[in-house]
mmCIF file of C-alpha atoms and ligand atoms in Angstrom:
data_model
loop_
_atom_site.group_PDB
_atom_site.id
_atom_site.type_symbol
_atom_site.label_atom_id
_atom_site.label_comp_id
_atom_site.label_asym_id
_atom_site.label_seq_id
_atom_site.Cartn_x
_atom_site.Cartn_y
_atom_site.Cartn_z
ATOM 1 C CA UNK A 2 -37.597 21.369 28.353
ATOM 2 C CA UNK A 3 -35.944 20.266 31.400
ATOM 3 C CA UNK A 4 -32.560 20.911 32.078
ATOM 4 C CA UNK A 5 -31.378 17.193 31.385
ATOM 5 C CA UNK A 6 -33.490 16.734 28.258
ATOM 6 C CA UNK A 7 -31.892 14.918 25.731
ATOM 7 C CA UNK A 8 -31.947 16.491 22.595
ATOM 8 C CA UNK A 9 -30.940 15.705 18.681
ATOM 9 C CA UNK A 10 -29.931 18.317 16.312
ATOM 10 C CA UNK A 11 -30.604 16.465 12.778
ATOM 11 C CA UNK A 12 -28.451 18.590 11.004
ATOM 12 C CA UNK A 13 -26.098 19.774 13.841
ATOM 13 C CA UNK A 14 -23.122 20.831 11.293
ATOM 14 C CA UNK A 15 -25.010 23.468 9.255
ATOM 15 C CA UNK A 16 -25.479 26.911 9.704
ATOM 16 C CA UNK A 17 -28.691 26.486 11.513
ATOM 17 C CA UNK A 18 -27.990 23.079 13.233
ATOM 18 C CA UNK A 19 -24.449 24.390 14.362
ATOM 19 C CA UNK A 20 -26.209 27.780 15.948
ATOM 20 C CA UNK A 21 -28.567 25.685 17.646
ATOM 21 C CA UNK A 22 -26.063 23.430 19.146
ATOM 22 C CA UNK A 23 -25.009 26.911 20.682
ATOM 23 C CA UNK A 24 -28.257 28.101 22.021
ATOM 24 C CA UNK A 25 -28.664 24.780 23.716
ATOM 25 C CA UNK A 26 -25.304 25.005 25.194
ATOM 26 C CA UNK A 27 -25.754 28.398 26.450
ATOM 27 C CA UNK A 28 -29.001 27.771 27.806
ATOM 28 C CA UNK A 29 -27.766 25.029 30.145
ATOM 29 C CA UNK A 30 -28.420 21.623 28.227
ATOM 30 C CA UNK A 31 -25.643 19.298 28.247
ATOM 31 C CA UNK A 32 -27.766 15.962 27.248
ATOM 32 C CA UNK A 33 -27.404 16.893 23.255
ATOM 33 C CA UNK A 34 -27.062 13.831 20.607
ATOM 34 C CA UNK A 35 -26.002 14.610 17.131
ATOM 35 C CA UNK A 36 -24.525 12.148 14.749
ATOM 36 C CA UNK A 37 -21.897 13.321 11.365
ATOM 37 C CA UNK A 38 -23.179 12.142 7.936
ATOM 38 C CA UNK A 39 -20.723 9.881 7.766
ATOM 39 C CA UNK A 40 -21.807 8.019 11.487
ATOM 40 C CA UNK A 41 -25.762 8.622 10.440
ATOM 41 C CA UNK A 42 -27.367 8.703 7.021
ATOM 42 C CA UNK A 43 -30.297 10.323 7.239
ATOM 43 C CA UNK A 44 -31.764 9.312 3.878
ATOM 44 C CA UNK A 45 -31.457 5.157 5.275
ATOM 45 C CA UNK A 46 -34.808 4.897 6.703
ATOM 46 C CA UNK A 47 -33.988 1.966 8.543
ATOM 47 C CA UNK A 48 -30.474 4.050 9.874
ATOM 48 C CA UNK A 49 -32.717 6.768 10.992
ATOM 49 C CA UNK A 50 -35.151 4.164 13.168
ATOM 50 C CA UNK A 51 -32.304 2.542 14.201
ATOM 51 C CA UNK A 52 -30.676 5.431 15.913
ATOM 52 C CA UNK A 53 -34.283 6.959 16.699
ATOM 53 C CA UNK A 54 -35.101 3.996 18.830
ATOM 54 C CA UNK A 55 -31.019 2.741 20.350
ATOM 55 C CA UNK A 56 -31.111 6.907 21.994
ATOM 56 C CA UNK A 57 -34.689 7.895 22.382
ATOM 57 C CA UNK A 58 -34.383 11.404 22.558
ATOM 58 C CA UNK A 59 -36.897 14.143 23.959
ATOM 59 C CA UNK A 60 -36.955 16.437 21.916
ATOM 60 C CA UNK A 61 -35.483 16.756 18.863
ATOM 61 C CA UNK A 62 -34.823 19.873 16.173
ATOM 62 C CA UNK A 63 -35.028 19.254 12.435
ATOM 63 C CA UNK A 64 -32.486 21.308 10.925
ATOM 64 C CA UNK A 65 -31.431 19.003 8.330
ATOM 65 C CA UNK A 66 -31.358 19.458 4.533
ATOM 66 C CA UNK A 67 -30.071 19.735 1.462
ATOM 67 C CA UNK A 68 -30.320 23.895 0.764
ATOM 68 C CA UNK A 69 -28.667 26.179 -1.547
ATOM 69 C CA UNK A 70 -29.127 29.428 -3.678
ATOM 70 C CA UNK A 71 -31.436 30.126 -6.646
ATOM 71 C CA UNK A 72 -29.176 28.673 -9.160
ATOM 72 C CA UNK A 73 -28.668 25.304 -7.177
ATOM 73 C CA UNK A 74 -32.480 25.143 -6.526
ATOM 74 C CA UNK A 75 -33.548 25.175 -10.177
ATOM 75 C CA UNK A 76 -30.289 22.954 -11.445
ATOM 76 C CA UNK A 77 -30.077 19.949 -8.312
ATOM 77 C CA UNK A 78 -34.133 19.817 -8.459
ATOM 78 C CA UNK A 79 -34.354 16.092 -8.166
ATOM 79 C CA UNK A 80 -31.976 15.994 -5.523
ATOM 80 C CA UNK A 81 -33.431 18.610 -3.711
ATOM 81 C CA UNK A 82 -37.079 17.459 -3.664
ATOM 82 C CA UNK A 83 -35.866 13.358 -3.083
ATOM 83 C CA UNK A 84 -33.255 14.529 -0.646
ATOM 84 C CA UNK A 85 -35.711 16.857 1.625
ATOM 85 C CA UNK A 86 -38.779 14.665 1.483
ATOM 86 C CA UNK A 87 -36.729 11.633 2.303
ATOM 87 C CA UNK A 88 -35.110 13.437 5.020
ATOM 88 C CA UNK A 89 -38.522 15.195 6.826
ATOM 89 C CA UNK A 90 -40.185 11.599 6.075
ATOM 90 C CA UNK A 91 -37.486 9.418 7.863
ATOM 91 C CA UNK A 92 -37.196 11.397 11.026
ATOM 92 C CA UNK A 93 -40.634 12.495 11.296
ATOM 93 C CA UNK A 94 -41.830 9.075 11.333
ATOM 94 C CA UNK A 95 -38.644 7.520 13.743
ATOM 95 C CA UNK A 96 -39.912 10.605 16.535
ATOM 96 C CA UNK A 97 -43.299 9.163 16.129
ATOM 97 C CA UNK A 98 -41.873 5.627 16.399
ATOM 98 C CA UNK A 99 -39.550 6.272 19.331
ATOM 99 C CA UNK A 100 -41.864 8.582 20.985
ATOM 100 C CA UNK A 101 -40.330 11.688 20.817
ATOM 101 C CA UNK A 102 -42.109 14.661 23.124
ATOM 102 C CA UNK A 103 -42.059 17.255 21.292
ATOM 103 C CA UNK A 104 -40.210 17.908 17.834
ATOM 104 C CA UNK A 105 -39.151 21.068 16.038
ATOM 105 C CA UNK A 106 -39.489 20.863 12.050
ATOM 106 C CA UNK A 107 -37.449 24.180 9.939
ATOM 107 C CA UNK A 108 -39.171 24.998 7.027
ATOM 108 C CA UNK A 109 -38.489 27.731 4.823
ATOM 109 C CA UNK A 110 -40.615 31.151 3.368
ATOM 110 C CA UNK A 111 -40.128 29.578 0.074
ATOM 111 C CA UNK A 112 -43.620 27.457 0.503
ATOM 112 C CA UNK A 113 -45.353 30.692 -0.256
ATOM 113 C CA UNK A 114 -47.347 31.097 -3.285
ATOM 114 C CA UNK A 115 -44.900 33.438 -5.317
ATOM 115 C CA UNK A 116 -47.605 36.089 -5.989
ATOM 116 C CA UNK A 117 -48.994 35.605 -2.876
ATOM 117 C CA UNK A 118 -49.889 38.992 -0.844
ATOM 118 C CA UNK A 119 -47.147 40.505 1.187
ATOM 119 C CA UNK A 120 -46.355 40.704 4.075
ATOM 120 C CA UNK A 121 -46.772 36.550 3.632
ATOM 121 C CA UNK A 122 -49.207 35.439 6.605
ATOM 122 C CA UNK A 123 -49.203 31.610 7.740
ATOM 123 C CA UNK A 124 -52.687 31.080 6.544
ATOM 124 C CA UNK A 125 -51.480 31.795 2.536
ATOM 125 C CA UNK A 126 -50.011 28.416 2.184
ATOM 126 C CA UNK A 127 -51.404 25.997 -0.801
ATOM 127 C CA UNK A 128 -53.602 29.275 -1.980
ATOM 128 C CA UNK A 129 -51.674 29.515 -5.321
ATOM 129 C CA UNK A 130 -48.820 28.157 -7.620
ATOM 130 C CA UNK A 131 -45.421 28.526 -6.449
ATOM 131 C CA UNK A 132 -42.331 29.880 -7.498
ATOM 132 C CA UNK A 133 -40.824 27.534 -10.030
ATOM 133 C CA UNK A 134 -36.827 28.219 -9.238
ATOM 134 C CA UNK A 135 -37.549 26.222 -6.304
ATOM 135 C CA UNK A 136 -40.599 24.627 -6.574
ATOM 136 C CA UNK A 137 -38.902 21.102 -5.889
ATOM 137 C CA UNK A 138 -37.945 22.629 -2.539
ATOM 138 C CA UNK A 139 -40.638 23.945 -1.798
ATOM 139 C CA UNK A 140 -42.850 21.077 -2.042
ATOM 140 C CA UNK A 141 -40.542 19.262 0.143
ATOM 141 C CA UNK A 142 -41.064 21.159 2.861
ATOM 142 C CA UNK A 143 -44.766 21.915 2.595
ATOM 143 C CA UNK A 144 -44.970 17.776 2.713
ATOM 144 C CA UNK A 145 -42.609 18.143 6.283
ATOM 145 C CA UNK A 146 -45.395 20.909 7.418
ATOM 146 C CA UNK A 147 -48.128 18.227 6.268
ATOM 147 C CA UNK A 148 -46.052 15.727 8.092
ATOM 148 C CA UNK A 149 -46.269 17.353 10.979
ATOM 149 C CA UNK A 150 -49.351 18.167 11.227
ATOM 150 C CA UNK A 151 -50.986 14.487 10.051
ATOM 151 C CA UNK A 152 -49.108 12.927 13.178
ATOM 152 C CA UNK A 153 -50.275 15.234 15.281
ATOM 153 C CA UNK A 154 -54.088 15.004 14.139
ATOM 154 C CA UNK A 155 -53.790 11.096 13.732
ATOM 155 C CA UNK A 156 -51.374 10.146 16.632
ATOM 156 C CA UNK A 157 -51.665 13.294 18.719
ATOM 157 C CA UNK A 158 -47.736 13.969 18.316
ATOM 158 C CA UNK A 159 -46.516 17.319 19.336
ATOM 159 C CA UNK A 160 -44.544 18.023 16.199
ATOM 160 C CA UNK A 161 -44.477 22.256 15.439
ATOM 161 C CA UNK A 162 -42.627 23.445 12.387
ATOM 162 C CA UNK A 163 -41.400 26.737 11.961
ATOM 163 C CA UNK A 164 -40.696 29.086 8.453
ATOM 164 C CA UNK A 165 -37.453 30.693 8.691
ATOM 165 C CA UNK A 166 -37.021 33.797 6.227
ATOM 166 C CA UNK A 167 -33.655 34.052 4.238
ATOM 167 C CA UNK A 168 -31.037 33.397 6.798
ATOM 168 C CA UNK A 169 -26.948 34.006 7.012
ATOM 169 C CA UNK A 170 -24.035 34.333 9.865
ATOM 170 C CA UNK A 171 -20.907 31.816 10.640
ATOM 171 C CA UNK A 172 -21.011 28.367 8.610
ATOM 172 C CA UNK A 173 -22.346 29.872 5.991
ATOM 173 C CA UNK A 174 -21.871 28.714 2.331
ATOM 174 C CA UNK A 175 -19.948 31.053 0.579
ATOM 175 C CA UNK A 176 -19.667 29.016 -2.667
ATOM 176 C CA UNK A 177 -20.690 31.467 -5.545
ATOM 177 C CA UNK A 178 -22.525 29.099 -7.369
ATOM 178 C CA UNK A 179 -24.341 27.433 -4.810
ATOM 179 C CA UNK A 180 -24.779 30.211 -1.997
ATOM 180 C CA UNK A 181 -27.337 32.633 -1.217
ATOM 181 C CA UNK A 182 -27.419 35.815 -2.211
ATOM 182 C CA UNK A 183 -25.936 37.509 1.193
ATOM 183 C CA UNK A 184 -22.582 35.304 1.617
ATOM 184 C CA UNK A 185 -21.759 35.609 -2.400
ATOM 185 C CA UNK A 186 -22.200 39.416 -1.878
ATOM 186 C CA UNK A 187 -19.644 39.357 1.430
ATOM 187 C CA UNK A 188 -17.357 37.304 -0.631
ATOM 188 C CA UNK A 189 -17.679 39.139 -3.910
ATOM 189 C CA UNK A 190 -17.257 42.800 -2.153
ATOM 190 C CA UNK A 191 -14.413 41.188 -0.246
ATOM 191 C CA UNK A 192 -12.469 40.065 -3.373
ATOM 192 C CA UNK A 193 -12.812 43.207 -5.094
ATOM 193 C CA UNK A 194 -12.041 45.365 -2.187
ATOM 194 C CA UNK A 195 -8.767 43.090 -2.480
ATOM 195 C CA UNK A 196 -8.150 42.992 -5.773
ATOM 196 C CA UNK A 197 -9.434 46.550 -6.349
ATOM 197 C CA UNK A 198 -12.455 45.868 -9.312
ATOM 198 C CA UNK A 199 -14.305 48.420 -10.493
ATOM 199 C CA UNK A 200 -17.584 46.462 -10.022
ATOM 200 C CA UNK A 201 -18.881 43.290 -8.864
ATOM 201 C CA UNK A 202 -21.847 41.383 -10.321
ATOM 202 C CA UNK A 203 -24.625 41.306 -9.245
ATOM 203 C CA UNK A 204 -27.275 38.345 -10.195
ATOM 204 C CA UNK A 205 -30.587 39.497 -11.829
ATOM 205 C CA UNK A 206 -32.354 43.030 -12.040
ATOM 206 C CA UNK A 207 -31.916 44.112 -8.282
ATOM 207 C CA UNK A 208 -35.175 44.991 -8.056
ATOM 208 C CA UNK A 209 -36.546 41.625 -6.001
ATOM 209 C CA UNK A 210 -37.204 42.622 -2.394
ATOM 210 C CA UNK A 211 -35.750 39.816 0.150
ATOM 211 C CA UNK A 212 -36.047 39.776 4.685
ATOM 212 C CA UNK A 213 -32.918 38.306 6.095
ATOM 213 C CA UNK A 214 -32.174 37.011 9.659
ATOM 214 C CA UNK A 215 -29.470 36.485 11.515
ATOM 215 C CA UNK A 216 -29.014 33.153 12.315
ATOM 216 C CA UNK A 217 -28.672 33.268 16.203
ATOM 217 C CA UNK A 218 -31.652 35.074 16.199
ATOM 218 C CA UNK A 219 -33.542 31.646 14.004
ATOM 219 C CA UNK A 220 -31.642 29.580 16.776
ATOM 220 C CA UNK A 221 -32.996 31.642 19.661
ATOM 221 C CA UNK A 222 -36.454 31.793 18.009
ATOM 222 C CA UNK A 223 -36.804 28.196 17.812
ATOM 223 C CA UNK A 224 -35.032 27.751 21.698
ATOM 224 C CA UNK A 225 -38.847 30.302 22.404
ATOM 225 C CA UNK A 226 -40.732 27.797 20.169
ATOM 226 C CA UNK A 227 -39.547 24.225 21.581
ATOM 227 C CA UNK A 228 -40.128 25.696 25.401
ATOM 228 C CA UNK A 229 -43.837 27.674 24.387
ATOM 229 C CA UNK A 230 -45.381 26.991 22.283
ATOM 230 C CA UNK A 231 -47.359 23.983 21.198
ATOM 231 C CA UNK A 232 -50.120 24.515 18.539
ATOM 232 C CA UNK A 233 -50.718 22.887 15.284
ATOM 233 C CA UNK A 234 -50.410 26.039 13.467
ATOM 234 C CA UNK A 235 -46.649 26.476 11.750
ATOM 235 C CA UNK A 236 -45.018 29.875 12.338
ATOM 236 C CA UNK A 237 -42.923 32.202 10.470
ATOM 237 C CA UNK A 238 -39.693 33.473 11.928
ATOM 238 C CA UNK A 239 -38.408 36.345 10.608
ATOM 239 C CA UNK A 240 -37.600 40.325 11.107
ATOM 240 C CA UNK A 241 -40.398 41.679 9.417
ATOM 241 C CA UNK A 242 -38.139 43.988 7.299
ATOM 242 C CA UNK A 243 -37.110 43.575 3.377
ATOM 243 C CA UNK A 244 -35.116 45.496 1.349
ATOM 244 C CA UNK A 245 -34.282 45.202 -2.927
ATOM 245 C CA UNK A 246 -31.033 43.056 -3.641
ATOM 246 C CA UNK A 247 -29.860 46.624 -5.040
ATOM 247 C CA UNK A 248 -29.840 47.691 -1.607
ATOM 248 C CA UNK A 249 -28.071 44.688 -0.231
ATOM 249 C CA UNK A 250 -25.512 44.648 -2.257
ATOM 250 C CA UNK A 251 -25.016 48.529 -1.175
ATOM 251 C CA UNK A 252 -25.213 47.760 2.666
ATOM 252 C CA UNK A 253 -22.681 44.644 1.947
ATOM 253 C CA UNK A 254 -20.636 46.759 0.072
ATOM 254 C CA UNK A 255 -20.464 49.474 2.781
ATOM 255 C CA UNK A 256 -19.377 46.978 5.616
ATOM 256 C CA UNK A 257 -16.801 45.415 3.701
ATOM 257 C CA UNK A 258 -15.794 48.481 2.653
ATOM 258 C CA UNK A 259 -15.949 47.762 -1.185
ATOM 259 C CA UNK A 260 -16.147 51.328 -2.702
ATOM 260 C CA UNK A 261 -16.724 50.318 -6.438
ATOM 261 C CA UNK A 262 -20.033 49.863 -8.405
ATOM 262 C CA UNK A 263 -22.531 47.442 -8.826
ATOM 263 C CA UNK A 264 -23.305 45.364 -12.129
ATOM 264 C CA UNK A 265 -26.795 43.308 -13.116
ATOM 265 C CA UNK A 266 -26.261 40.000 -14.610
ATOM 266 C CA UNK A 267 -29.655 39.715 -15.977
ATOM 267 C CA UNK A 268 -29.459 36.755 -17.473
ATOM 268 C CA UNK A 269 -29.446 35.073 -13.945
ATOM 269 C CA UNK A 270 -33.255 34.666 -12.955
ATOM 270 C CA UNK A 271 -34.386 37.288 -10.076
ATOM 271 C CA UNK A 272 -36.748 34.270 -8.238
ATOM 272 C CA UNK A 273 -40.106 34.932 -6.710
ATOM 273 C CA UNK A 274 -39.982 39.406 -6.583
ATOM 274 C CA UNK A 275 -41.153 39.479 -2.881
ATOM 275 C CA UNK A 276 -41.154 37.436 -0.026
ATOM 276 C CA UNK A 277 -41.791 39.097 3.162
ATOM 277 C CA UNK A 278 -42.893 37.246 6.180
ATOM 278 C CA UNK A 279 -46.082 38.306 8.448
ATOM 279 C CA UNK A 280 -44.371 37.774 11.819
ATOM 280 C CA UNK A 281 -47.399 38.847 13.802
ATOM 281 C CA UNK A 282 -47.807 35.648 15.141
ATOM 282 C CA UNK A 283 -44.423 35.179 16.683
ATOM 283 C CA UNK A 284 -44.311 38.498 17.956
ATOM 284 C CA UNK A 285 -47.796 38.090 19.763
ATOM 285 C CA UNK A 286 -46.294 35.622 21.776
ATOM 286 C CA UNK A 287 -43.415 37.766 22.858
ATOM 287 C CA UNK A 288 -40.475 37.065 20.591
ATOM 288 C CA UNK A 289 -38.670 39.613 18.406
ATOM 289 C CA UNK A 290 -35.127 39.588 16.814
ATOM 290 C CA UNK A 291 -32.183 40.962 18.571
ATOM 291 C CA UNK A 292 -29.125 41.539 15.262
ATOM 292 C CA UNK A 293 -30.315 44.517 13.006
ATOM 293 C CA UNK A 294 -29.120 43.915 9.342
ATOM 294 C CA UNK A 295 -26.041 45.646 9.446
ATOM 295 C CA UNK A 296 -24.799 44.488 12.497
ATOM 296 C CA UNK A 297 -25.762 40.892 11.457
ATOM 297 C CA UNK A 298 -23.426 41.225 7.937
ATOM 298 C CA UNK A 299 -20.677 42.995 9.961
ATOM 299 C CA UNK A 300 -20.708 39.864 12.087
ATOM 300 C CA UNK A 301 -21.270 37.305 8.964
ATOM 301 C CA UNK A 302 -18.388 39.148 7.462
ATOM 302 C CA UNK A 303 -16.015 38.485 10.492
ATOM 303 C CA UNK A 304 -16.372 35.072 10.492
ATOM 304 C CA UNK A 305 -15.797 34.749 6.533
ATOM 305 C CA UNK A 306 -12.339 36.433 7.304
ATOM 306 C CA UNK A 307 -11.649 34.647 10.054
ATOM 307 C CA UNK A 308 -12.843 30.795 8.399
ATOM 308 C CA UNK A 309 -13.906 30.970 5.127
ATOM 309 C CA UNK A 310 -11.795 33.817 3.413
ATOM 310 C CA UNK A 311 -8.467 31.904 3.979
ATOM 311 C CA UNK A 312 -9.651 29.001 2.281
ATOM 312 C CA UNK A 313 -11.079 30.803 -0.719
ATOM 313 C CA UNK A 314 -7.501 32.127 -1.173
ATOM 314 C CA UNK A 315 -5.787 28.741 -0.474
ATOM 315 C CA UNK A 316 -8.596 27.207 -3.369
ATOM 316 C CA UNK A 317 -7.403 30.407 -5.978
ATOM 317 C CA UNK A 318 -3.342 30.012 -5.543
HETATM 318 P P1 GDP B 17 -34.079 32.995 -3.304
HETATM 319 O O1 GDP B 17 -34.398 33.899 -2.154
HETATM 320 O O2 GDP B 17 -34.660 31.632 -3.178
HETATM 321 O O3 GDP B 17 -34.419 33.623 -4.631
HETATM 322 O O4 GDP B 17 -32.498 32.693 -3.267
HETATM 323 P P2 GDP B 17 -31.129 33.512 -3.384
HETATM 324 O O5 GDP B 17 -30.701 33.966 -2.025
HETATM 325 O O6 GDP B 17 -30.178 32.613 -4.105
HETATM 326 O O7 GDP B 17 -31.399 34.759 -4.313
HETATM 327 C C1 GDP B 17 -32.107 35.894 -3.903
HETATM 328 C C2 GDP B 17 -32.046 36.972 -4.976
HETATM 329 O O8 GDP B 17 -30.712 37.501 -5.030
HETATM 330 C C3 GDP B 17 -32.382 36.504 -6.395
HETATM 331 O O9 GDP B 17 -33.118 37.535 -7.028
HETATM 332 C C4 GDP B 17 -30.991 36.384 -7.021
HETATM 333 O O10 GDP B 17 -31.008 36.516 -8.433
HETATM 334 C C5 GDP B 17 -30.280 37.567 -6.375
HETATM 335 N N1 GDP B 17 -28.813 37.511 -6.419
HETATM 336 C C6 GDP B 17 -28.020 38.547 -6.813
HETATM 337 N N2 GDP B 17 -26.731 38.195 -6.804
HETATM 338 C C7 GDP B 17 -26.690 36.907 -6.357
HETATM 339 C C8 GDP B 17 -25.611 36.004 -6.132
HETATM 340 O O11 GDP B 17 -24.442 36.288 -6.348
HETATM 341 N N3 GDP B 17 -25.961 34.756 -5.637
HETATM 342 C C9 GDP B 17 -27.256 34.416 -5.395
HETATM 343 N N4 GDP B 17 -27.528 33.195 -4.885
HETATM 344 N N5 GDP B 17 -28.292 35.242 -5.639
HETATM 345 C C10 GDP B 17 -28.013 36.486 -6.107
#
């Protein structure tokens, strides 16, 4: 990329979008475009071509969607298939359109077959059925991948996408019915450290193994991607590391410094029981993670004091 590229961040105000924005900044580029939701809708097709073809960016990073936890998976499944097709489709086809050089699609590990072996290697996708908590989802973004891919092979576009394993840090959604499973642990330690439980709750059997990154590290991953590397083939980005949500909700409750128990709500589903990426790929070309798990939460649980804690109180009194 050079230095005065200019760059869109589809999705700047997320977690991911909003650490990107970061990288880019620290890296040197100043020529960034982003638009709010309320300036750009990204489901308008004709909004989307419209802004694709007034700025005519370089490059651009995909980091828009509609995400959320198991629960919000497998209860918003209309919106979430509609909302992520419609997305990948309408910007996909505006970069082709406006002639974007090079564009950077973020998938997700969820495109795995659920019994799929483990560690989960690129070359597993569409081998078997998928996980149906998120299946919606995950068809969403296998059709970005395909996406991709079809305007390379038909128009010669160079569009890469990338799988991200389960990620978390600052901007994170700590909504408890919506989230993840690693900012509803930080926020359920942290309210019973305050208000002294016994226990929290913990969703499932805690026996489902999950890899977690730290989201600087996804943002400085893709940074490597965008500037080397230009293949067809999509790549996973993760640590290479799992653990069982048992464990996580120890190591959580260790850096918050919760010192009750843990509980299993098994009537909440548990998901697909593995999903580990293969990150042989990535690392062949010379990138690797920098934030080790526990450093990452300690950091993740910062900013929840600092930004999302205070409002969580303010929402309870
Ligand atoms: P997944 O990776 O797509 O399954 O999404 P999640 O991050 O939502 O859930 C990962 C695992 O953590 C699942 O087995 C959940 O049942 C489990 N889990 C345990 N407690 C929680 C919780 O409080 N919230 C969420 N979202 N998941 C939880």
């Amino acid at each position: 990329m050079r230095p005065d590229a200019k760059v869109y961040v589809a999705g700047h105000d997320g977690m991911v979008g909003s650490a990107l924005v970061h990288a880019l900044r620290a890296r040197g580029f100043t020529n960034l475009v982003w638009r709010t939701r309320e300036q750009l809708e990204l489901l308008d097709q004709r909004a989307v071509r419209d802004f694709f073809l007034a700025e005519r960016p370089d490059h651009v990073f995909l980091a828009a969607a509609r995400v959320g936890g198991i629960i919000a998976n497998n209860t918003y499944r209309a919106d979430f298939i509609y909302e992520n097709l419609t997305i990948s489709a309408n910007v996909i086809h505006a970069a082709h359109e406006s002639g974007v050089t090079k564009l950077l699609n973020l998938g997700s590990s969820c495109i795995y077959p659920r019994l799929a072996p483990q560690p989960l290697k690129e070359e597993y996708l569409l081998t078997g059925a998928l996980e149906p908590t998120n299946e919606p989802y995950a068809i969403a973004k296998i059709a970005a991948i395909k996406l991709c891919e079809s305007y390379r092979r038909q128009y010669g576009r160079n569009f890469v996408s990338v799988m991200p394993t389960n990620l978390y840090g600052p901007g994170d959604n700590f909504d408890l019915e919506s989230s993840h499973v690693l900012p509803a642990l930080i926020r359920k330690c942290h309210e019973a450290k305050v208000r002294d439980d016994h226990a929290i709750t913990v969703w499932g059997t805690g026996n489902p193994r999950r890899e977690f990154l730290y989201v600087d590290d996804l943002a400085d991953a893709c940074m490597f991607v965008m500037e080397h590397y230009d293949e067809e083939p999509f790549l996973n980005i993760g640590c290479g590391e799992d653990l069982t949500i048992r464990e996580l909700a120890e190591l959580v409750a260790q850096v918050v410094g919760f010192r009750g128990g843990v509980r299993f709500d098994e009537s909440k589903p548990d998901g697909t029981p593995r999903k580990l990426l293969d990150v042989s790929r990535l690392r062949a070309l010379g990138w690797s993670p920098k934030v080790g798990l526990q450093a990452g939460i300690a950091k993740a649980y910062n900013w929840f004091l600092e930004h999302a804690a205070p409002r969580v109180h303010a929402q309870a009194d």
